PDB file of C-alpha atoms and ligand atoms in Angstrom:
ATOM      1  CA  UNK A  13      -5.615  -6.211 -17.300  1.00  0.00           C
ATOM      2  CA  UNK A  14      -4.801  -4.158 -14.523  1.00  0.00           C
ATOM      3  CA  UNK A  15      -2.853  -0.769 -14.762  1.00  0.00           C
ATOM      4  CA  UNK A  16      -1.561   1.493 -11.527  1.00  0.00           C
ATOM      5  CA  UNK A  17      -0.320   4.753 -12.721  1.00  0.00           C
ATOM      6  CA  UNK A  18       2.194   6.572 -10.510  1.00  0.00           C
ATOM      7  CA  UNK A  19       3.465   9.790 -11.625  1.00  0.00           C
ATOM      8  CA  UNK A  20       5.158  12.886  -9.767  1.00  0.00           C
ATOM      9  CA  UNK A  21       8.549  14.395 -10.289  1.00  0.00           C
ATOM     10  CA  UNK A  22      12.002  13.423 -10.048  1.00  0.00           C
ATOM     11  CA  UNK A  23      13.154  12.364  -6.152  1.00  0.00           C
ATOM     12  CA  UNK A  24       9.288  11.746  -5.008  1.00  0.00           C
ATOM     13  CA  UNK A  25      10.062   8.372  -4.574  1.00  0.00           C
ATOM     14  CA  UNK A  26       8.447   6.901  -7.808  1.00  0.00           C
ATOM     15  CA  UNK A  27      10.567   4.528  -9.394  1.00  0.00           C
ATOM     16  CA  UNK A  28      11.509   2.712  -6.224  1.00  0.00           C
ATOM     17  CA  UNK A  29       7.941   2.384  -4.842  1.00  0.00           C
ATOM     18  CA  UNK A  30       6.384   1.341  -8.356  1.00  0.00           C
ATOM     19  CA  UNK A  31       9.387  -1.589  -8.590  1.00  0.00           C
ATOM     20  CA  UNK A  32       8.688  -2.736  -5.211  1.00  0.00           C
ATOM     21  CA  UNK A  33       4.431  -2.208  -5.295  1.00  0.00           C
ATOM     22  CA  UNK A  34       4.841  -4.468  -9.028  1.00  0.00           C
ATOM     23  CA  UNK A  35       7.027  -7.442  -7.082  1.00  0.00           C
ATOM     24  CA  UNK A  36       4.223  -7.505  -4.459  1.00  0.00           C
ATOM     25  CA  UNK A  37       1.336  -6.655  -6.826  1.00  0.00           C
ATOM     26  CA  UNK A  38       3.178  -9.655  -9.285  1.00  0.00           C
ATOM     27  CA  UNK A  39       2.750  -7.197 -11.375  1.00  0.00           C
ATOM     28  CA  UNK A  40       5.028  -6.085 -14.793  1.00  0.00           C
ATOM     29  CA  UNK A  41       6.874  -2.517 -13.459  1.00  0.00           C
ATOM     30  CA  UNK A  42       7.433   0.009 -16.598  1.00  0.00           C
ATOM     31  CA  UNK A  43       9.836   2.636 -16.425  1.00  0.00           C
ATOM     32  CA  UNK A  44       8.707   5.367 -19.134  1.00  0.00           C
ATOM     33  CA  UNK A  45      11.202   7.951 -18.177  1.00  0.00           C
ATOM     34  CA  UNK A  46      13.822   5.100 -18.762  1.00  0.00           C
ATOM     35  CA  UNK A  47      12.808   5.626 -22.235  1.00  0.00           C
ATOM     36  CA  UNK A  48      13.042   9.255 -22.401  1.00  0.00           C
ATOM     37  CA  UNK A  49      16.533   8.840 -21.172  1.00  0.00           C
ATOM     38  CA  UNK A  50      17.081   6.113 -23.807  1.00  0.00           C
ATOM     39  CA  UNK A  51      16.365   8.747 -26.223  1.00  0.00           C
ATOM     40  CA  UNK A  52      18.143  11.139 -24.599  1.00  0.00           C
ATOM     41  CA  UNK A  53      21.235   9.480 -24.414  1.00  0.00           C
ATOM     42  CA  UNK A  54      21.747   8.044 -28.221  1.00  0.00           C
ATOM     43  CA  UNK A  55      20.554  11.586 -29.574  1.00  0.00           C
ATOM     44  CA  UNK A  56      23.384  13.210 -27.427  1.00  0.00           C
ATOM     45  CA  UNK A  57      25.569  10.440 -28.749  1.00  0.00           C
ATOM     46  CA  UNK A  58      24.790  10.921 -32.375  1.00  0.00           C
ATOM     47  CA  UNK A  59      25.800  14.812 -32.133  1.00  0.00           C
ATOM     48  CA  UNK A  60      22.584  16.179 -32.369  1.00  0.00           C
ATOM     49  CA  UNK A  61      21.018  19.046 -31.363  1.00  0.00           C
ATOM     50  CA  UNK A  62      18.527  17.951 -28.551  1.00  0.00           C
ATOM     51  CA  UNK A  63      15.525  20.842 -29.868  1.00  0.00           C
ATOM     52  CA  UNK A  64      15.809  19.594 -33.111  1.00  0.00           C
ATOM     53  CA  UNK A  65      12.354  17.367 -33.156  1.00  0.00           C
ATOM     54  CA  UNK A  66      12.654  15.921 -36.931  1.00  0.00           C
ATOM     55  CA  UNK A  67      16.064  14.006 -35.791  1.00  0.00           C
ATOM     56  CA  UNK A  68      15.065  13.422 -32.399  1.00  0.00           C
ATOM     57  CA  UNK A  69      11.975  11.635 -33.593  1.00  0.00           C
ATOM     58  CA  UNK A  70      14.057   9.783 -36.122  1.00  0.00           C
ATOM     59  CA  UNK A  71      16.073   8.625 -33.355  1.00  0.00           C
ATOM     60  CA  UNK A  72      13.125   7.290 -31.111  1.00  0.00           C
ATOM     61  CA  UNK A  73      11.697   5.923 -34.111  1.00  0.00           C
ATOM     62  CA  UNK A  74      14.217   3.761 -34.771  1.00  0.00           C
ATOM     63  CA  UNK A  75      16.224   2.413 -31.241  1.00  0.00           C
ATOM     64  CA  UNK A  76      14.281  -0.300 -31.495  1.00  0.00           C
ATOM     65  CA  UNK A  77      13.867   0.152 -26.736  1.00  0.00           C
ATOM     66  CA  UNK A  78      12.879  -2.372 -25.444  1.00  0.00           C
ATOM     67  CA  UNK A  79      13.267  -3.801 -21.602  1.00  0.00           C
ATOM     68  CA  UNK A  80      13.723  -7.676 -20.563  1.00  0.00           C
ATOM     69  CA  UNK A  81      12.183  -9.019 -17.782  1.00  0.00           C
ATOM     70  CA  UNK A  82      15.036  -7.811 -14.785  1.00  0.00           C
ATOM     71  CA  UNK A  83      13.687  -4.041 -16.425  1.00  0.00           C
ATOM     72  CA  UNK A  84      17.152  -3.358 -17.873  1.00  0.00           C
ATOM     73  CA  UNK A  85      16.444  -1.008 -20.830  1.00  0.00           C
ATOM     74  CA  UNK A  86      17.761  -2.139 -24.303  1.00  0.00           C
ATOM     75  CA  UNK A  87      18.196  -0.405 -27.690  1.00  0.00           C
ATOM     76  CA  UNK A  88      18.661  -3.326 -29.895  1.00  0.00           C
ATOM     77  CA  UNK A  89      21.151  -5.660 -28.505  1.00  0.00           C
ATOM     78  CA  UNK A  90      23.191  -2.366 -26.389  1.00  0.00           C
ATOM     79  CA  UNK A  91      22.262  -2.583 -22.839  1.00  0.00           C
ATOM     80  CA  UNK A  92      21.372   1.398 -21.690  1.00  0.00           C
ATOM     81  CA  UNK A  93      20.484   0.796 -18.587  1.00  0.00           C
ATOM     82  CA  UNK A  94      24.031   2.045 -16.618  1.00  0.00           C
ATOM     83  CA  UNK A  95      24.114   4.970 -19.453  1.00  0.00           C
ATOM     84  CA  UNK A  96      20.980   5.917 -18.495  1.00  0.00           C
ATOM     85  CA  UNK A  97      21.176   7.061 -15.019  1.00  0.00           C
ATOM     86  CA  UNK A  98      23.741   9.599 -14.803  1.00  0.00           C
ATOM     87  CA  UNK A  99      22.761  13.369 -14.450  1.00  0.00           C
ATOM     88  CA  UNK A 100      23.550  14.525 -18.075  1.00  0.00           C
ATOM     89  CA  UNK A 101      21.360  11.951 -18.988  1.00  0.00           C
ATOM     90  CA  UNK A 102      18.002  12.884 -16.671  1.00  0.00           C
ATOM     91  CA  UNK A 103      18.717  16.524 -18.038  1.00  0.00           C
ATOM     92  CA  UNK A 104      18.931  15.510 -21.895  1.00  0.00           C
ATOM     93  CA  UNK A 105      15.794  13.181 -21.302  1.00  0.00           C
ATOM     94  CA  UNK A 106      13.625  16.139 -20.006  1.00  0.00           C
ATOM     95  CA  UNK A 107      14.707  18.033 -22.736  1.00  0.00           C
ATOM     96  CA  UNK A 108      13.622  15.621 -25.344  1.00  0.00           C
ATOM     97  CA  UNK A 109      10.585  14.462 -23.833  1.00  0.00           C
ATOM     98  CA  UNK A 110       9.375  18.047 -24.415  1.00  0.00           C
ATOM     99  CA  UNK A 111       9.013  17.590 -28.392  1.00  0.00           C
ATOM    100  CA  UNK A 112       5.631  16.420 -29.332  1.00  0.00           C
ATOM    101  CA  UNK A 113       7.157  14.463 -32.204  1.00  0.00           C
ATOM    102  CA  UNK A 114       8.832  12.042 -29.543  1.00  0.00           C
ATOM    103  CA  UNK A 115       6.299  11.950 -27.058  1.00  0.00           C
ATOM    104  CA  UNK A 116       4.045  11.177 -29.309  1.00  0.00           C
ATOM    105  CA  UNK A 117       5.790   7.929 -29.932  1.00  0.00           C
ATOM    106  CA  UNK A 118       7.132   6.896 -26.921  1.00  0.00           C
ATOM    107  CA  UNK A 119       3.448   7.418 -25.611  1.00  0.00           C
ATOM    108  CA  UNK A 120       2.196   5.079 -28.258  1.00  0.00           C
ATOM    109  CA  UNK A 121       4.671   2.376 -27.447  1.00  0.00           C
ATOM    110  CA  UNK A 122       4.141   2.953 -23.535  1.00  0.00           C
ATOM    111  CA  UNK A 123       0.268   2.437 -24.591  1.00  0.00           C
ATOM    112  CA  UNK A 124       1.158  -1.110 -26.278  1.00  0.00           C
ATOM    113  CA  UNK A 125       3.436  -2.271 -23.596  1.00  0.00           C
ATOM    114  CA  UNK A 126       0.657  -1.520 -20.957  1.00  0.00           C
ATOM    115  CA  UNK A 127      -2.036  -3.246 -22.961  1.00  0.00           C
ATOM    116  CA  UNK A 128      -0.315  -6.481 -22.442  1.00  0.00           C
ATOM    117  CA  UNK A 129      -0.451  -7.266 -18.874  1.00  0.00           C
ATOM    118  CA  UNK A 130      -1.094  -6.223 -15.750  1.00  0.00           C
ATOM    119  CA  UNK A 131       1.508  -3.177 -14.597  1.00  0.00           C
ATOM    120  CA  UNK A 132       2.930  -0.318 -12.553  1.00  0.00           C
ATOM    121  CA  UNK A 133       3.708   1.952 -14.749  1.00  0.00           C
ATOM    122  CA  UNK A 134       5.228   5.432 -13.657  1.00  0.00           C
ATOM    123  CA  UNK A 135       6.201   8.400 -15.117  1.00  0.00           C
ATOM    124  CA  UNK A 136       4.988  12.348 -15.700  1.00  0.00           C
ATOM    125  CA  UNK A 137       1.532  11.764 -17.605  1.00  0.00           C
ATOM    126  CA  UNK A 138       0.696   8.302 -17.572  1.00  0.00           C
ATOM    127  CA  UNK A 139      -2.575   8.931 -15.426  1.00  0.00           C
ATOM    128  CA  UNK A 140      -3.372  12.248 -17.525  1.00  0.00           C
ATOM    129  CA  UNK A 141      -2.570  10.891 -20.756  1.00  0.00           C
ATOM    130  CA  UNK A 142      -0.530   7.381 -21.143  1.00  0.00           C
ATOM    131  CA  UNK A 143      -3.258   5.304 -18.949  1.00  0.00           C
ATOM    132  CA  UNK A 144      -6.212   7.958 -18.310  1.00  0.00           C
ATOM    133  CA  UNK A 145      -8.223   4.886 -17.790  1.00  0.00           C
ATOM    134  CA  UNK A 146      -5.658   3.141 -15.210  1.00  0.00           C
ATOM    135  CA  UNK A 147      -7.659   1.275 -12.183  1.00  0.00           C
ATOM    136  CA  UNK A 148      -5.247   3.385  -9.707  1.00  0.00           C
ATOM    137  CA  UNK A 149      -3.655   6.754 -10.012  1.00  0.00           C
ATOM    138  CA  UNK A 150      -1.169   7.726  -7.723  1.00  0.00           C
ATOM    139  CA  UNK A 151       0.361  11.119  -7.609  1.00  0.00           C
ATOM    140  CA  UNK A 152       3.887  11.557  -5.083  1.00  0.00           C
ATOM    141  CA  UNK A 153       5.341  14.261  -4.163  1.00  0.00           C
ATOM    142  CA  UNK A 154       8.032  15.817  -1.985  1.00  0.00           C
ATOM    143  CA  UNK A 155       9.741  18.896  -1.072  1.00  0.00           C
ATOM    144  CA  UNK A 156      12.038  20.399  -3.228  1.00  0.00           C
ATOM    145  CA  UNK A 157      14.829  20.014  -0.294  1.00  0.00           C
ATOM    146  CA  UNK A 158      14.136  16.405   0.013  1.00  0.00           C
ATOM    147  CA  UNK A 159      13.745  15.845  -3.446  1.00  0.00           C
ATOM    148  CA  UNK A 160      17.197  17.116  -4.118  1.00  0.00           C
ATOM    149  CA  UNK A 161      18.480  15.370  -1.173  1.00  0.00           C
ATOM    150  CA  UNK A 162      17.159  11.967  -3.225  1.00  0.00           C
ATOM    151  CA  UNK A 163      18.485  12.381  -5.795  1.00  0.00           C
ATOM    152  CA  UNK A 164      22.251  13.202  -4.562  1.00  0.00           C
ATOM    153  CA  UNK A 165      22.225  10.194  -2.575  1.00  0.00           C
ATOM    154  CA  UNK A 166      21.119   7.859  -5.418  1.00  0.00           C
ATOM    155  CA  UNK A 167      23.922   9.458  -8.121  1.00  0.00           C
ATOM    156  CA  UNK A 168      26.187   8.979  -5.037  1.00  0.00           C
ATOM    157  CA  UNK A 169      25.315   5.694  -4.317  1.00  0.00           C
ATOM    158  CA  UNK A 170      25.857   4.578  -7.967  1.00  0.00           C
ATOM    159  CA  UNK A 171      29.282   6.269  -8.190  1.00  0.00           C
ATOM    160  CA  UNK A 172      28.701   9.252  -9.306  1.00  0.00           C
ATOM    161  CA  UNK A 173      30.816  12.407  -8.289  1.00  0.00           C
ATOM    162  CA  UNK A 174      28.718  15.468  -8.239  1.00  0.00           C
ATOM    163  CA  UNK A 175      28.129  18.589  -5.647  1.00  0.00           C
ATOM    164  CA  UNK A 176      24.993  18.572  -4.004  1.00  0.00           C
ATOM    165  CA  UNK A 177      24.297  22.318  -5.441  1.00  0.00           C
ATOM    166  CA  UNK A 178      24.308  21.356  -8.961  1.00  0.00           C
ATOM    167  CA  UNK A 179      22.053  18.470  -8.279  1.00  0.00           C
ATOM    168  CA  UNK A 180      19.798  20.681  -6.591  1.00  0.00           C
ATOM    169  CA  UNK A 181      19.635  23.130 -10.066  1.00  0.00           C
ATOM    170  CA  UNK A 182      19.340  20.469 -12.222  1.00  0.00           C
ATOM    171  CA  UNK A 183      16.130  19.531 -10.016  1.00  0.00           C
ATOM    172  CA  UNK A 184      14.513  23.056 -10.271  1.00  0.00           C
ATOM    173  CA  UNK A 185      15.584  23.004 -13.594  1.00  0.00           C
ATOM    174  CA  UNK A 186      14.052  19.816 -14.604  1.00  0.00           C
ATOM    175  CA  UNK A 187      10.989  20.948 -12.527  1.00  0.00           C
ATOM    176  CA  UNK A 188      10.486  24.271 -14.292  1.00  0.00           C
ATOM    177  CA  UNK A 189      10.367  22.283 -17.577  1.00  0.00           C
ATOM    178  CA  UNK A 190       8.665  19.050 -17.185  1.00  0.00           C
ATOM    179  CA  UNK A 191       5.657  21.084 -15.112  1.00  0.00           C
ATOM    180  CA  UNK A 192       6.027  23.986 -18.256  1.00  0.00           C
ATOM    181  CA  UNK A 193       6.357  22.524 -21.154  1.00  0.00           C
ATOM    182  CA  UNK A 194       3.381  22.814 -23.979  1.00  0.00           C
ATOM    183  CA  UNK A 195       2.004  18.848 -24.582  1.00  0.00           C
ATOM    184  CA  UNK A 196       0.966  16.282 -21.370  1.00  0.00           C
ATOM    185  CA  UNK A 197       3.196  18.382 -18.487  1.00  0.00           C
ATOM    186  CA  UNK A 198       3.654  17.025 -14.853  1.00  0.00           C
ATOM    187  CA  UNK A 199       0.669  17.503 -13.519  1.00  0.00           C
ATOM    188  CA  UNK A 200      -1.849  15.557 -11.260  1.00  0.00           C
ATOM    189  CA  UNK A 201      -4.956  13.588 -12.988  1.00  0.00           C
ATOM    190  CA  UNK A 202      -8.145  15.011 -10.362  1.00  0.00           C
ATOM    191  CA  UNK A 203      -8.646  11.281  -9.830  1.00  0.00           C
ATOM    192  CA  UNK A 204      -5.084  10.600  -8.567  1.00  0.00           C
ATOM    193  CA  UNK A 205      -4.657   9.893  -4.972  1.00  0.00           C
ATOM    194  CA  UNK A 206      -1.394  12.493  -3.675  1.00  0.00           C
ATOM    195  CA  UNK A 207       0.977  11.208  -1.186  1.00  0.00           C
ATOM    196  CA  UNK A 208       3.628  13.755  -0.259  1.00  0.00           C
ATOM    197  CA  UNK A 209       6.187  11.716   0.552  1.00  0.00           C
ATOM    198  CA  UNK A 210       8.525  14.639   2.499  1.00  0.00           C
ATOM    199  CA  UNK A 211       8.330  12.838   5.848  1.00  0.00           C
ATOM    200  CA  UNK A 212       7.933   8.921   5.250  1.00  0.00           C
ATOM    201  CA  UNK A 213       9.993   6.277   4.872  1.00  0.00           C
ATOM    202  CA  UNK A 214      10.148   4.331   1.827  1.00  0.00           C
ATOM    203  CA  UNK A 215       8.418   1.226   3.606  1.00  0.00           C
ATOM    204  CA  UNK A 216       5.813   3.806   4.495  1.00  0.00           C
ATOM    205  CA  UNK A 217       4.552   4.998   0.627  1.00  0.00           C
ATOM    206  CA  UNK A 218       5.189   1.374  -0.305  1.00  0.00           C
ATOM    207  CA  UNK A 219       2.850   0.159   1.907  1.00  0.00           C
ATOM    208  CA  UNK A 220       0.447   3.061   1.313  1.00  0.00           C
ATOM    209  CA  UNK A 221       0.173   2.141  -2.419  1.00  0.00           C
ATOM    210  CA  UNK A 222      -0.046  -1.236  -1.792  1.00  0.00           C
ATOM    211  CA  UNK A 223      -3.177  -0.953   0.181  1.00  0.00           C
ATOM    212  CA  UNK A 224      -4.705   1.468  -1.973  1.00  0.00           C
ATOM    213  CA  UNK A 225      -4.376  -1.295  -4.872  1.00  0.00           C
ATOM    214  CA  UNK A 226      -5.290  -3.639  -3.083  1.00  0.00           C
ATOM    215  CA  UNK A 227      -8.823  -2.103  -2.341  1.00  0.00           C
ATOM    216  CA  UNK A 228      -9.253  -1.394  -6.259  1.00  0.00           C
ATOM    217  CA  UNK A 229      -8.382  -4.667  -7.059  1.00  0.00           C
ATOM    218  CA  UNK A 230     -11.108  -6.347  -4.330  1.00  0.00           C
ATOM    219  CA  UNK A 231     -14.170  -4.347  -6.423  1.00  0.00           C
TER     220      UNK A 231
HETATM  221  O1  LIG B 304      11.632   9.887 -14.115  1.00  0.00           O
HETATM  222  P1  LIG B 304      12.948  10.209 -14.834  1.00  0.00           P
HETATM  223  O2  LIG B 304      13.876  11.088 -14.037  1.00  0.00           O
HETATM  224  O3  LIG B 304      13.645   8.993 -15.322  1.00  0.00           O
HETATM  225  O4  LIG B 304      12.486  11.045 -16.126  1.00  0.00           O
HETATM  226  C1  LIG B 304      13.404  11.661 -16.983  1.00  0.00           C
HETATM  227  C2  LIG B 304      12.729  12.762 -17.791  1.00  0.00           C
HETATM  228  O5  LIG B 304      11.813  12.205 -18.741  1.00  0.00           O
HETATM  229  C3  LIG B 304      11.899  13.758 -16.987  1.00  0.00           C
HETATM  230  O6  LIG B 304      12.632  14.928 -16.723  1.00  0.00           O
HETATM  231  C4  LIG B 304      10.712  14.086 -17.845  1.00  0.00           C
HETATM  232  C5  LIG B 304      10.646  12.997 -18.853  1.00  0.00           C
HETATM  233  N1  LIG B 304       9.470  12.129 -18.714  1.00  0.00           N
HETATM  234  C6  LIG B 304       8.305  12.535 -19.321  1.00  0.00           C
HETATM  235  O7  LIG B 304       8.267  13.627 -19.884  1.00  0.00           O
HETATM  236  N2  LIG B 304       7.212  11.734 -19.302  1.00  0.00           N
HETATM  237  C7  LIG B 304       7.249  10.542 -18.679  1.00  0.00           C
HETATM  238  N3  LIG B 304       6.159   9.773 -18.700  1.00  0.00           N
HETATM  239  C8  LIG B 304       8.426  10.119 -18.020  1.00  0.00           C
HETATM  240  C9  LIG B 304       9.530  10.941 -18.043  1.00  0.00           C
END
């Protein structure tokens, strides 16, 4: 069992590079803020109020998330995986994945799904606290600007309508709290290897993380 941990906040580039580095690696690619989302969304739908950890818990307790094997994110039988990625839903995901009720476990689950396999996994804390044992740490980063920039363009791409401004404050927002908040914050494990990712492509930091598991895996 191998496990490469990439972590580093929103628009560094994570989620794209882990997907492709786990189709080269042949590796199983985990999504754990897909999960937060999950949560996220179905607490928003349910009326509740998204500091309110009791019901927020109860909620992640019971969606039953799980993803099949094209990574499409599923409470039960409902397919999340379009609900998932809109704004609202990135903002109501940070929010929840700062009670310690719910991280506590999603965390667990993320722990059983990486014990069965060899994975990417990527996230906020999953070489700090998910996977502090993981083979390969990788931490990404990027200027604000570019980060923002990311971002805008993806929620575009998808269909989306929203004004590059109000991206750009949800992403210091959503900085401020994940880096802030009391229990496993963004931060970078020492032995993570940072790539700022400001000025290369995406074949670029692929290829970069690629090589660096590579070498791991050869000890
Ligand atoms: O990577 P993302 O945008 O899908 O993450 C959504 C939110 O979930 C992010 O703002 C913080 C939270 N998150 C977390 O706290 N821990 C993780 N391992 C992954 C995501």
């Amino acid at each position: 069992m191998t496990v490469v941990a990439i972590d580093g906040p929103g628009g560094s580039g994570k989620s794209t590079v882990a997907r492709r580095v786990a189709a080269s690696l042949g590796f199983v690619y985990l999504d754990t803020g897909a999960m937060y989302r999950a949560v996220g969304v179905l607490a928003h739908e349910a009326g509740l109020d998204l500091s309110d950890e009791a019901a927020v818990a109860a909620v992640a307790a019971t969606a039953a998330l799980r993803f099949d094997d094209e990574g499409r994110l599923f409470a039960g039988e409902r397919d999340l995986s379009a609900a998932i990625r809109t704004l609202a839903a990135g903002e109501a995901a940070s929010r929840v994945s700062a009670l310690p009720a719910v991280r506590r476990l999603l965390v667990e689950r993320q722990r059983a799904l990486a014990a069965g396999g060899d994975v990417v996994i990527e996230g906020r804390d999953i070489g700090t606290n998910v996977c502090p044992r993981a083979e390969l740490k990788v931490y990404l980063t990027a200027s604000a600007n570019v980060r923002s920039r990311r971002r805008y363009d993806e929620l575009t791409a998808s269909g989306h309508e929203v004004a590059h401004d109000e991206v750009s404050r949800a992403v210091e927002e959503r900085d401020r709290r994940d880096t802030t908040r009391a229990v496993n914050p963004l931060r970078k494990a020492d032995d993570a290897v940072e790539i700022d990712t400001s000025e290369l492509t995406l074949d670029e930091v692929v290829a970069a993380v690629e090589r660096l598991a590579r070498e791991r895996l050869a000890r």
